Amino acid sequence: MRHGNDYRKLGRTSSHRKALLKNLSIALIKYEKIETGLFKSKELQSFIEKLITQAKAGDSNAHRQVFAKLQDKIATKKLILEIAPRYTQRNGGYTSIHRTALRRGDAAPMAIIEFVK
């Protein structure tokens, strides 16, 4: 049974999973819309929404906290200065996931994750 298991392991070690979420987050911040596997996008949604909530403060401490998770100066700057200010009046729900087709090679469900306008 899956009682008390809070996250998807995605078939990876903890360090690989952390790197995957970091890289997907950077790509989402850079392009504001990406297509990936459905379960990866659901994990990414939880990860990026916590980052946006931290970034909404906009102070130097928020900058440090976001950079500690992303390890990318350009993505951190864009998240704090451009993306997070859009959602100052919003309490969560910063991203949306739309299912797309099944992947041709292995029939895995694919999804597009993007920031809410």
PDB file of C-alpha atoms in Angstrom:
ATOM      1  CA  MET A   1       0.000   0.000   0.000  1.00  0.00           C
ATOM      2  CA  ARG A   2       1.089   3.581  -0.659  1.00  0.00           C
ATOM      3  CA  HIS A   3      -0.058   5.124   2.624  1.00  0.00           C
ATOM      4  CA  GLY A   4       2.168   8.020   3.630  1.00  0.00           C
ATOM      5  CA  ASN A   5       4.219   8.082   0.419  1.00  0.00           C
ATOM      6  CA  ASP A   6       4.170  11.739  -0.572  1.00  0.00           C
ATOM      7  CA  TYR A   7       5.995  11.807  -3.896  1.00  0.00           C
ATOM      8  CA  ARG A   8       6.676   9.837  -7.045  1.00  0.00           C
ATOM      9  CA  LYS A   9      10.107   8.263  -7.238  1.00  0.00           C
ATOM     10  CA  LEU A  10      10.084   8.273 -11.051  1.00  0.00           C
ATOM     11  CA  GLY A  11      12.396   5.247 -11.156  1.00  0.00           C
ATOM     12  CA  ARG A  12      15.428   7.300 -10.092  1.00  0.00           C
ATOM     13  CA  THR A  13      17.730   7.703  -7.134  1.00  0.00           C
ATOM     14  CA  SER A  14      17.135  10.710  -4.899  1.00  0.00           C
ATOM     15  CA  SER A  15      20.035  12.698  -6.367  1.00  0.00           C
ATOM     16  CA  HIS A  16      18.957  11.935  -9.947  1.00  0.00           C
ATOM     17  CA  ARG A  17      15.355  12.883  -9.118  1.00  0.00           C
ATOM     18  CA  LYS A  18      16.507  16.167  -7.574  1.00  0.00           C
ATOM     19  CA  ALA A  19      18.602  16.962 -10.663  1.00  0.00           C
ATOM     20  CA  LEU A  20      15.690  16.073 -12.950  1.00  0.00           C
ATOM     21  CA  LEU A  21      13.284  18.410 -11.145  1.00  0.00           C
ATOM     22  CA  LYS A  22      15.875  21.184 -11.096  1.00  0.00           C
ATOM     23  CA  ASN A  23      16.496  20.884 -14.851  1.00  0.00           C
ATOM     24  CA  LEU A  24      12.778  20.683 -15.668  1.00  0.00           C
ATOM     25  CA  SER A  25      12.166  23.760 -13.501  1.00  0.00           C
ATOM     26  CA  ILE A  26      14.870  25.731 -15.267  1.00  0.00           C
ATOM     27  CA  ALA A  27      13.412  24.741 -18.650  1.00  0.00           C
ATOM     28  CA  LEU A  28       9.892  25.706 -17.551  1.00  0.00           C
ATOM     29  CA  ILE A  29      11.075  29.081 -16.287  1.00  0.00           C
ATOM     30  CA  LYS A  30      13.068  29.697 -19.468  1.00  0.00           C
ATOM     31  CA  TYR A  31      10.382  28.698 -21.981  1.00  0.00           C
ATOM     32  CA  GLU A  32       7.256  29.070 -19.758  1.00  0.00           C
ATOM     33  CA  LYS A  33       5.765  25.953 -21.401  1.00  0.00           C
ATOM     34  CA  ILE A  34       7.269  22.480 -21.811  1.00  0.00           C
ATOM     35  CA  GLU A  35       6.089  19.017 -22.811  1.00  0.00           C
ATOM     36  CA  THR A  36       7.178  16.064 -20.717  1.00  0.00           C
ATOM     37  CA  GLY A  37       5.783  12.857 -19.264  1.00  0.00           C
ATOM     38  CA  LEU A  38       2.573  13.167 -17.267  1.00  0.00           C
ATOM     39  CA  PHE A  39       4.006  11.955 -13.971  1.00  0.00           C
ATOM     40  CA  LYS A  40       7.111  14.116 -14.309  1.00  0.00           C
ATOM     41  CA  SER A  41       4.902  17.131 -14.939  1.00  0.00           C
ATOM     42  CA  LYS A  42       2.798  16.378 -11.841  1.00  0.00           C
ATOM     43  CA  GLU A  43       5.936  16.223  -9.687  1.00  0.00           C
ATOM     44  CA  LEU A  44       7.293  19.358 -11.342  1.00  0.00           C
ATOM     45  CA  GLN A  45       4.057  21.207 -10.602  1.00  0.00           C
ATOM     46  CA  SER A  46       4.456  20.633  -6.874  1.00  0.00           C
ATOM     47  CA  PHE A  47       8.142  21.621  -6.987  1.00  0.00           C
ATOM     48  CA  ILE A  48       7.748  24.817  -9.043  1.00  0.00           C
ATOM     49  CA  GLU A  49       4.710  26.096  -7.157  1.00  0.00           C
ATOM     50  CA  LYS A  50       6.651  25.996  -3.891  1.00  0.00           C
ATOM     51  CA  LEU A  51       9.451  27.947  -5.589  1.00  0.00           C
ATOM     52  CA  ILE A  52       7.032  30.594  -6.869  1.00  0.00           C
ATOM     53  CA  THR A  53       5.515  30.985  -3.411  1.00  0.00           C
ATOM     54  CA  GLN A  54       9.001  31.624  -2.009  1.00  0.00           C
ATOM     55  CA  ALA A  55       9.880  33.966  -4.889  1.00  0.00           C
ATOM     56  CA  LYS A  56       6.764  36.107  -4.379  1.00  0.00           C
ATOM     57  CA  ALA A  57       8.435  37.749  -1.372  1.00  0.00           C
ATOM     58  CA  GLY A  58      10.955  39.262  -3.789  1.00  0.00           C
ATOM     59  CA  ASP A  59      13.573  40.077  -1.153  1.00  0.00           C
ATOM     60  CA  SER A  60      17.190  38.952  -1.000  1.00  0.00           C
ATOM     61  CA  ASN A  61      16.346  36.027   1.263  1.00  0.00           C
ATOM     62  CA  ALA A  62      13.840  34.733  -1.287  1.00  0.00           C
ATOM     63  CA  HIS A  63      16.523  35.126  -3.931  1.00  0.00           C
ATOM     64  CA  ARG A  64      18.902  32.973  -1.878  1.00  0.00           C
ATOM     65  CA  GLN A  65      16.284  30.304  -1.207  1.00  0.00           C
ATOM     66  CA  VAL A  66      15.289  29.994  -4.867  1.00  0.00           C
ATOM     67  CA  PHE A  67      18.910  29.968  -6.054  1.00  0.00           C
ATOM     68  CA  ALA A  68      19.699  27.201  -3.547  1.00  0.00           C
ATOM     69  CA  LYS A  69      17.080  25.009  -5.258  1.00  0.00           C
ATOM     70  CA  LEU A  70      17.744  25.966  -8.895  1.00  0.00           C
ATOM     71  CA  GLN A  71      21.497  26.685  -9.000  1.00  0.00           C
ATOM     72  CA  ASP A  72      20.946  28.875 -12.078  1.00  0.00           C
ATOM     73  CA  LYS A  73      21.348  32.658 -11.908  1.00  0.00           C
ATOM     74  CA  ILE A  74      19.376  33.505 -15.045  1.00  0.00           C
ATOM     75  CA  ALA A  75      16.393  31.304 -14.140  1.00  0.00           C
ATOM     76  CA  THR A  76      16.388  32.613 -10.559  1.00  0.00           C
ATOM     77  CA  LYS A  77      16.411  36.209 -11.727  1.00  0.00           C
ATOM     78  CA  LYS A  78      13.609  35.607 -14.246  1.00  0.00           C
ATOM     79  CA  LEU A  79      11.498  33.772 -11.682  1.00  0.00           C
ATOM     80  CA  ILE A  80      11.808  36.505  -9.045  1.00  0.00           C
ATOM     81  CA  LEU A  81      11.620  39.574 -11.285  1.00  0.00           C
ATOM     82  CA  GLU A  82       9.202  38.501 -14.050  1.00  0.00           C
ATOM     83  CA  ILE A  83       7.185  35.401 -13.193  1.00  0.00           C
ATOM     84  CA  ALA A  84       6.469  35.661  -9.441  1.00  0.00           C
ATOM     85  CA  PRO A  85       5.127  39.272  -9.574  1.00  0.00           C
ATOM     86  CA  ARG A  86       2.349  38.073 -11.919  1.00  0.00           C
ATOM     87  CA  TYR A  87       0.916  35.964  -9.095  1.00  0.00           C
ATOM     88  CA  THR A  88       0.961  38.382  -6.152  1.00  0.00           C
ATOM     89  CA  GLN A  89      -2.851  38.271  -5.906  1.00  0.00           C
ATOM     90  CA  ARG A  90      -3.021  34.490  -6.359  1.00  0.00           C
ATOM     91  CA  ASN A  91      -2.733  31.895  -3.584  1.00  0.00           C
ATOM     92  CA  GLY A  92      -1.429  28.888  -5.478  1.00  0.00           C
ATOM     93  CA  GLY A  93      -2.379  27.284  -8.772  1.00  0.00           C
ATOM     94  CA  TYR A  94       0.385  28.970 -10.777  1.00  0.00           C
ATOM     95  CA  THR A  95       0.732  26.177 -13.341  1.00  0.00           C
ATOM     96  CA  SER A  96      -1.625  24.063 -15.389  1.00  0.00           C
ATOM     97  CA  ILE A  97      -1.154  20.611 -16.892  1.00  0.00           C
ATOM     98  CA  HIS A  98      -2.811  19.561 -20.145  1.00  0.00           C
ATOM     99  CA  ARG A  99      -2.596  15.967 -21.297  1.00  0.00           C
ATOM    100  CA  THR A 100      -1.457  15.430 -24.856  1.00  0.00           C
ATOM    101  CA  ALA A 101      -0.962  12.277 -26.922  1.00  0.00           C
ATOM    102  CA  LEU A 102       0.724   9.060 -25.902  1.00  0.00           C
ATOM    103  CA  ARG A 103       4.440   8.893 -26.705  1.00  0.00           C
ATOM    104  CA  ARG A 104       5.085   6.859 -29.825  1.00  0.00           C
ATOM    105  CA  GLY A 105       7.921   4.670 -28.530  1.00  0.00           C
ATOM    106  CA  ASP A 106       6.498   3.376 -25.260  1.00  0.00           C
ATOM    107  CA  ALA A 107       2.933   4.754 -25.155  1.00  0.00           C
ATOM    108  CA  ALA A 108       3.718   6.822 -22.053  1.00  0.00           C
ATOM    109  CA  PRO A 109       1.174   9.587 -21.356  1.00  0.00           C
ATOM    110  CA  MET A 110       2.577  13.017 -22.222  1.00  0.00           C
ATOM    111  CA  ALA A 111       1.530  16.399 -20.891  1.00  0.00           C
ATOM    112  CA  ILE A 112       2.188  20.088 -21.392  1.00  0.00           C
ATOM    113  CA  ILE A 113       2.873  22.104 -18.254  1.00  0.00           C
ATOM    114  CA  GLU A 114       2.697  25.889 -18.444  1.00  0.00           C
ATOM    115  CA  PHE A 115       2.275  28.939 -16.269  1.00  0.00           C
ATOM    116  CA  VAL A 116      -1.271  30.233 -15.851  1.00  0.00           C
ATOM    117  CA  LYS A 117      -1.809  33.565 -17.606  1.00  0.00           C
TER     118      LYS A 117
END
